[in-house]
Amino acid sequence: MRNVQQRFKMHVPVAIIGAGPSGSLLAWMLRRKGIESIVIEARSREYVEGRIRAGVLEQGTVDTLIAAGVGDRLKKESLHHRGVCIGFKNEHYILDFDKLIGRGVTVYGQQEITKDLLSALDRENHNVLYEAPATMVEDLESETPTLRYTYEGKECELTADFIIGCDGFRGVSRQSIPASVLKTHDLVYPFGWLGILANVKPSKEVALFSHNDRGFALLSMRSESVGRLYLQCRNDENLDEWRDDRIWDELDARLGAPGWTLERGEITQKDVTPLRSFFSEPMQHGRLFLAGDAAHIVPPTGAKGLNSAVADINVLAAALINRIQNDDETLLRDYSDIALSRNWQVQRFSWSNTAMYHIFPESNSFTRRMQDAQLEYLVSDETAQILYAQNHTGLPFAHKPEF
Ligand code: RFL
Ligand code: PHB
């Protein structure tokens, strides 16, 4: 399988497009059950492993990675957060999830998860082709759909029993579903997040989400010595206009509270992420199945994108294993409905959190007062806090493969 010539017309049980968290986790779970797959990834391994994104893991995600045998480093290096802190009217309010519902969240970088999964696949000599962009998937309604891709300057193709689109929001898989079948729902927000990574000790024990007249800000972290912080910004923000001092001053102004100091440190990375809510349904057409960002995007306010991808993969891996090893198609047939029903709830939490915390350019005194009322209710009412805690720490995962 490692020979390029043989790749021109091969057939595999499962072809996975994308080696992000969705694709690499699915390949690994199938492999653990002895099911062969190939992963086709557009970018280099260094690029995939270096992409700084998520950091907050739900318990279901942590349990999944540990059960799948890729949780050793996570267990050693992650941080447990017992809740979050909410900044509102220049005061900080702790929501203690551990106390409210008996579970918190785990902080461990997405790129570390990807490294753990890709190294595990590597150790088993799993077929992952990097710098091999998929260009098209076709014959989806046949029993052997085709995947076309480019590798080492050559046009290649393979057939598979199942093709899995884990190729993120801008991939090719979703676009290959006929428009007459695919329904999409989209909301583009009139702002983005300017994110920084900094060599700094976190100024709080847990993440601080702050609603402020100047805009939303978030203090998060990756470790005891690396901070990850965000500022609500324009979608087309020019990073050249954001010198380090200006970023720290703005964070200070939005996150601050009397008696509390924001630690500053060397900024090692800056990026701007536009915010979007997007959903496509169904998540399956013929023998193509979508998972993760290929099917849905949430604004990062709820820290849900990666966790939803892992929830999708749990159901899909269990369904493929049932279909391939036990010839039982029931779960695979229901995959789209099961994944969609959880994802709608995740969309609701991410959307309502985004609406509660950010300053919208079109807001007026009424909408601003409603945001205040929502935040006042949240920081003072235990029932509201329990609901927030249940959503933030994660809704249950529907199905899991047994390892
Ligand atoms: P990915 O990670 O986008 O991976 C898709 C992979 O597919 C490849 N690809 C192709 N390969 C072959 N052929 C093609 N034609 C291809 N087109 C694309 C890409 O190169 C890539 O390697 O999707 P996946 O695997 O579904 O994972 C989703 C997560 O990455 C995403 O949801 C999270 O990062 C979202 N997110 C967060 N999620 C959380 O659960 N908790 C968080 O705290 C959190 N924080 C965040 C976030 C996302 C952010 N940004 C930058 C969008 C914070 C930020 C700022
Ligand atoms: C992060 O640490 O990157 C992070 C934390 C919470 C969020 C989004 C991102 O809601």
XYZ file of C-alpha atoms and ligand atoms in Angstrom:
468
model
C 0.000 0.000 0.000
C 2.951 2.340 0.496
C 3.875 2.078 -3.178
C 2.577 5.062 -5.177
C 1.991 3.020 -8.350
C -0.372 0.680 -6.531
C -2.383 3.600 -5.321
C -3.716 4.496 -8.736
C -6.599 2.035 -8.635
C -6.832 0.618 -5.175
C -9.968 -0.317 -3.276
C -10.248 0.169 0.480
C -13.067 -0.529 2.913
C -13.002 3.043 4.250
C -11.470 6.187 2.679
C -11.208 9.152 5.034
C -10.683 12.688 3.706
C -8.817 14.886 6.220
C -6.333 14.087 9.011
C -7.667 16.624 11.530
C -9.102 15.358 14.808
C -12.195 13.805 13.131
C -10.325 11.912 10.425
C -7.398 10.745 12.529
C -9.657 9.603 15.395
C -11.901 7.631 13.037
C -8.914 5.972 11.333
C -7.503 5.054 14.740
C -10.787 3.658 16.113
C -11.341 1.533 12.997
C -7.752 0.332 13.116
C -8.186 -0.808 16.725
C -10.999 -3.010 15.452
C -8.900 -4.335 12.571
C -10.728 -2.343 9.851
C -8.497 -0.992 7.110
C -8.719 2.618 5.949
C -6.690 5.245 4.132
C -6.499 8.893 5.162
C -6.015 11.519 2.432
C -4.816 14.881 3.837
C -4.312 18.060 1.780
C -1.628 19.625 3.999
C 1.725 18.523 5.409
C 1.947 16.670 8.718
C 3.796 19.627 10.304
C 0.987 21.970 9.308
C -1.753 19.683 10.643
C 0.066 19.129 13.947
C 0.929 22.797 14.395
C -2.541 24.289 13.873
C -3.478 26.064 17.110
C -7.200 25.800 17.769
C -9.304 24.251 20.478
C -8.291 23.680 24.062
C -11.352 22.817 26.126
C -12.427 19.176 26.235
C -15.694 17.757 27.471
C -15.580 14.667 29.685
C -17.030 12.605 26.814
C -14.078 13.593 24.619
C -11.556 12.761 27.344
C -13.243 9.386 28.034
C -13.232 8.600 24.300
C -9.515 9.283 23.875
C -8.580 7.299 26.975
C -10.818 4.339 25.998
C -9.288 4.368 22.493
C -5.794 4.060 23.994
C -4.538 7.535 23.020
C -5.001 9.279 26.367
C -1.709 8.657 28.188
C -0.157 12.080 27.556
C -3.537 13.774 28.015
C -3.845 12.189 31.492
C -0.379 13.468 32.435
C -0.342 16.925 30.875
C -3.924 18.217 30.894
C -5.405 20.643 33.417
C -8.710 20.109 35.177
C -10.959 23.187 35.396
C -13.686 22.991 37.998
C -15.778 25.660 36.231
C -15.541 29.047 34.545
C -15.453 32.635 35.646
C -17.832 35.231 34.207
C -16.819 38.874 33.940
C -19.731 41.290 34.008
C -19.971 44.957 35.038
C -16.325 44.806 36.132
C -16.864 41.968 38.585
C -15.850 38.305 38.374
C -18.299 35.520 39.241
C -17.182 31.891 39.580
C -19.500 29.129 38.323
C -18.211 26.005 40.064
C -19.339 23.165 37.766
C -17.736 20.495 39.978
C -19.955 21.647 42.830
C -23.044 22.263 40.680
C -23.116 19.030 38.655
C -20.091 16.989 39.709
C -17.991 17.473 36.588
C -15.755 20.162 35.066
C -13.777 20.419 31.823
C -10.269 19.439 30.734
C -7.745 21.747 29.091
C -5.463 20.078 26.524
C -4.556 21.570 23.126
C -6.212 20.227 19.982
C -2.820 20.028 18.288
C -1.636 17.731 21.096
C -4.605 15.404 20.438
C -3.805 15.429 16.730
C -0.135 14.663 17.471
C -1.138 11.760 19.752
C -3.452 10.302 17.096
C -1.100 10.761 14.133
C 1.829 9.263 16.091
C -0.339 6.271 17.065
C -1.293 5.758 13.397
C 2.347 6.199 12.396
C 3.539 3.568 14.877
C 1.152 1.091 13.234
C 2.320 2.122 9.735
C -1.157 3.309 8.913
C -1.703 4.688 5.439
C -1.938 8.480 5.821
C -1.099 10.435 2.667
C -0.073 14.021 3.417
C -0.027 16.796 0.800
C -2.629 14.821 -1.114
C -5.670 17.064 -1.680
C -8.897 15.255 -2.520
C -10.387 16.879 -5.610
C -13.675 15.067 -6.028
C -15.884 12.289 -4.717
C -18.355 10.675 -7.084
C -20.711 7.726 -7.640
C -21.890 8.200 -4.079
C -25.021 6.205 -4.650
C -23.132 3.203 -6.009
C -21.636 0.455 -3.802
C -18.125 1.580 -4.679
C -17.902 5.373 -4.671
C -14.753 6.954 -6.116
C -12.377 9.418 -4.480
C -10.056 11.460 -6.718
C -6.998 13.156 -5.289
C -3.625 14.538 -6.284
C -0.422 13.040 -4.889
C 3.189 13.787 -5.823
C 1.961 15.692 -8.875
C -0.144 12.777 -10.139
C -3.896 12.470 -10.494
C -4.921 9.400 -8.490
C -8.164 7.685 -7.671
C -9.407 4.953 -5.397
C -12.687 3.274 -4.693
C -14.034 2.482 -1.256
C -17.004 0.819 0.388
C -17.491 4.023 2.386
C -16.062 7.536 1.987
C -15.926 9.723 5.083
C -15.705 13.505 4.728
C -13.650 14.793 7.660
C -12.248 17.607 5.525
C -13.425 20.594 7.547
C -15.638 23.476 6.514
C -13.905 24.198 3.199
C -13.406 20.603 2.075
C -14.761 18.934 -1.049
C -16.957 16.236 0.462
C -19.987 18.303 1.515
C -19.944 20.117 -1.827
C -20.307 16.822 -3.660
C -23.761 16.192 -2.165
C -26.378 17.298 -4.724
C -28.010 20.654 -3.931
C -31.417 18.978 -4.208
C -30.488 16.780 -1.191
C -28.415 19.078 1.012
C -30.044 21.737 3.176
C -27.737 24.285 4.785
C -28.323 26.792 7.588
C -25.866 29.634 7.969
C -25.293 32.620 10.242
C -22.227 34.802 9.777
C -21.580 37.091 12.742
C -20.487 40.694 12.228
C -17.324 40.135 14.285
C -14.439 37.743 14.855
C -11.952 36.824 17.577
C -8.398 38.093 17.708
C -6.536 35.290 19.485
C -3.078 35.263 21.048
C -0.828 32.624 22.527
C 1.503 34.048 25.161
C 4.210 32.820 27.469
C 2.451 33.858 30.621
C 1.173 32.272 33.782
C -2.668 32.289 33.652
C -4.121 35.109 35.778
C -7.094 32.928 36.751
C -7.451 29.269 37.729
C -10.252 28.812 35.189
C -11.267 30.464 31.900
C -12.722 33.962 32.235
C -15.523 34.941 29.784
C -16.104 38.681 29.961
C -18.974 40.766 28.599
C -17.861 44.394 28.365
C -19.086 47.546 26.586
C -15.812 47.511 24.594
C -16.545 43.958 23.386
C -16.205 40.375 24.555
C -12.874 39.026 25.872
C -11.778 35.568 26.989
C -8.848 34.520 29.106
C -7.988 30.863 28.609
C -4.808 28.804 28.813
C -2.955 25.781 27.513
C -0.730 25.088 30.531
C 0.604 26.681 33.731
C 2.958 28.780 31.589
C 1.074 29.341 28.300
C -1.980 31.589 28.033
C -4.528 31.674 25.207
C -6.529 34.907 25.167
C -9.105 36.375 22.788
C -10.677 39.760 21.997
C -13.843 40.324 20.014
C -12.718 42.230 16.906
C -13.851 43.165 13.408
C -13.998 40.310 10.904
C -11.467 42.097 8.712
C -9.205 43.213 11.581
C -5.694 44.098 10.447
C -3.234 42.397 12.830
C -0.539 44.945 11.914
C -2.568 47.516 13.845
C -2.398 45.390 16.999
C 0.980 45.861 18.653
C 1.495 43.693 21.730
C 0.948 46.574 24.173
C -2.331 47.504 22.541
C -3.564 43.900 22.840
C -2.666 43.675 26.542
C -4.219 47.106 27.264
C -7.435 46.087 25.545
C -7.546 42.723 27.347
C -6.978 44.558 30.622
C -9.810 47.005 29.900
C -12.285 44.249 29.012
C -11.320 41.566 31.543
C -10.436 43.753 34.528
C -12.026 43.819 37.969
C -11.020 45.690 41.135
C -8.193 43.949 43.006
C -7.324 41.640 40.078
C -4.250 41.926 37.854
C -3.859 40.605 34.337
C -0.371 39.106 33.974
C 1.386 40.068 30.712
C 3.979 38.067 28.794
C 5.631 37.531 25.443
C 3.056 37.052 22.659
C 4.144 34.160 20.439
C 1.224 33.973 18.007
C -1.657 36.182 16.818
C -4.605 35.189 14.640
C -8.078 36.359 13.656
C -11.019 33.935 13.403
C -14.328 35.035 11.877
C -17.345 33.707 13.798
C -19.954 31.578 12.093
C -22.776 29.143 12.847
C -23.349 26.669 10.031
C -25.188 23.445 9.668
C -25.862 21.013 6.853
C -28.350 18.197 6.775
C -28.376 15.322 6.169
C -24.849 14.298 7.221
C -24.955 11.389 4.803
C -25.627 10.817 1.135
C -25.363 7.317 -0.332
C -22.001 5.983 0.815
C -20.583 9.377 1.837
C -20.745 10.345 5.518
C -19.773 13.770 6.891
C -18.306 14.373 10.349
C -16.980 17.329 12.338
C -16.461 20.754 10.754
C -17.290 19.331 7.301
C -20.913 19.182 8.461
C -21.174 21.929 11.084
C -19.413 25.011 12.397
C -20.072 26.665 15.740
C -18.740 29.996 16.980
C -15.992 29.174 19.500
C -17.868 30.821 22.411
C -19.137 27.434 23.593
C -15.826 25.575 22.980
C -17.787 22.910 21.153
C -16.337 22.345 17.640
C -13.781 19.681 18.487
C -16.045 18.063 21.057
C -18.866 17.785 18.504
C -16.447 16.247 16.018
C -15.500 13.589 18.596
C -19.200 12.961 19.375
C -19.905 12.448 15.625
C -16.960 10.070 15.268
C -18.089 7.968 18.227
C -21.408 7.252 16.524
C -19.895 6.839 13.067
C -17.116 4.496 14.212
C -19.611 2.311 16.126
C -21.901 2.315 13.063
C -19.137 1.377 10.585
C -17.830 -1.369 12.876
C -21.380 -2.822 13.160
C -21.860 -2.648 9.416
C -18.479 -4.037 8.385
C -17.975 -6.672 11.073
C -21.536 -7.723 11.961
C -23.323 -6.861 8.712
C -25.745 -4.785 10.803
C -26.633 -1.510 9.070
C -29.130 -0.129 11.591
C -26.841 2.382 13.313
C -25.240 3.515 10.047
C -28.682 4.251 8.613
C -29.479 6.341 11.691
C -26.079 8.081 11.886
C -27.220 11.372 10.374
C -30.317 11.666 12.603
C -28.419 10.744 15.774
C -25.547 13.134 15.078
C -27.852 15.949 13.981
C -30.035 15.844 17.083
C -27.013 16.316 19.386
C -25.527 18.927 17.100
C -28.634 21.089 17.086
C -28.392 21.345 20.873
C -24.710 22.207 20.640
C -25.547 24.887 18.053
C -28.196 26.311 20.389
C -25.740 26.671 23.292
C -22.972 28.170 21.127
C -25.371 30.610 19.453
C -27.066 31.750 22.671
C -23.696 32.180 24.420
C -22.423 34.207 21.482
C -25.522 36.410 21.657
C -25.182 36.862 25.431
C -21.477 37.778 25.591
C -20.704 39.845 22.469
C -21.445 43.443 21.534
C -23.382 43.446 18.246
C -22.924 46.494 15.980
C -26.705 46.657 15.453
C -27.533 46.453 19.180
C -29.734 49.062 20.853
C -30.600 49.894 24.441
C -33.221 47.118 24.514
C -30.943 44.326 23.301
C -28.141 45.523 25.611
C -30.475 45.461 28.627
C -31.593 41.945 27.678
C -27.949 40.810 27.646
C -27.478 42.321 31.092
C -30.644 40.608 32.330
C -29.430 37.252 31.015
C -26.026 37.629 32.652
C -27.532 38.837 35.924
C -29.789 35.767 35.959
C -26.881 33.457 35.195
C -24.548 34.770 37.896
C -27.243 34.796 40.569
C -29.514 31.785 39.936
C -28.397 28.242 40.679
C -30.824 26.601 38.238
C -29.523 28.790 35.405
C -25.970 27.848 36.437
C -26.776 24.126 36.418
C -28.136 24.372 32.859
C -25.055 26.332 31.763
C -22.780 23.798 33.457
C -24.517 20.831 31.777
C -24.151 22.410 28.343
C -20.611 23.718 28.840
C -19.253 20.434 30.188
C -21.058 18.541 27.428
C -24.260 16.716 26.628
C -24.062 12.900 26.717
C -22.508 11.034 23.785
C -25.108 8.828 22.082
C -23.044 5.771 21.064
C -19.493 4.599 21.596
C -17.517 1.731 20.144
C -16.405 -0.726 22.846
C -12.642 -1.229 23.094
P -10.395 20.274 10.799
O -9.635 20.387 12.051
O -10.703 21.518 10.033
O -9.632 19.221 9.871
C -9.984 19.058 8.509
C -8.776 18.485 7.794
O -9.125 18.229 6.425
C -8.085 18.707 5.592
N -8.676 18.994 4.255
C -8.486 18.193 3.196
N -7.805 17.036 3.059
C -7.801 16.447 1.830
N -8.443 16.988 0.751
C -9.137 18.140 0.850
N -9.765 18.634 -0.210
C -9.191 18.792 2.117
N -9.767 19.934 2.579
C -9.438 20.034 3.876
C -7.556 19.944 6.299
O -6.225 20.266 5.885
C -7.616 19.477 7.754
O -6.435 18.848 8.160
O -11.827 19.555 11.041
P -12.204 18.418 12.110
O -11.228 17.284 12.066
O -13.640 18.133 11.865
O -12.012 19.106 13.544
C -12.820 20.194 13.945
C -12.044 21.109 14.929
O -10.798 21.409 14.342
C -12.789 22.404 15.237
O -14.160 22.151 15.395
C -12.271 23.084 16.541
O -10.958 23.531 16.403
C -13.162 24.277 16.940
N -12.671 25.013 18.119
C -12.904 24.547 19.401
N -13.522 23.357 19.593
C -13.677 22.862 20.861
O -14.284 21.780 21.012
N -13.155 23.496 21.976
C -12.494 24.698 21.856
O -11.993 25.203 22.863
C -12.381 25.281 20.542
N -11.735 26.452 20.370
C -11.991 26.229 17.942
C -11.543 26.927 19.103
C -11.729 26.729 16.660
C -11.073 27.932 16.531
N -10.801 28.363 15.195
C -9.536 28.782 14.777
C -11.750 28.041 14.136
C -10.889 28.137 18.981
C -10.670 28.664 17.705
C -10.009 30.022 17.625
C -9.419 28.127 24.147
O -8.785 27.843 25.178
O -8.873 28.217 23.037
C -10.883 28.362 24.236
C -11.511 28.284 25.471
C -12.883 28.498 25.544
C -13.589 28.782 24.385
C -12.957 28.843 23.158
C -11.585 28.643 23.080
O -14.925 28.986 24.466
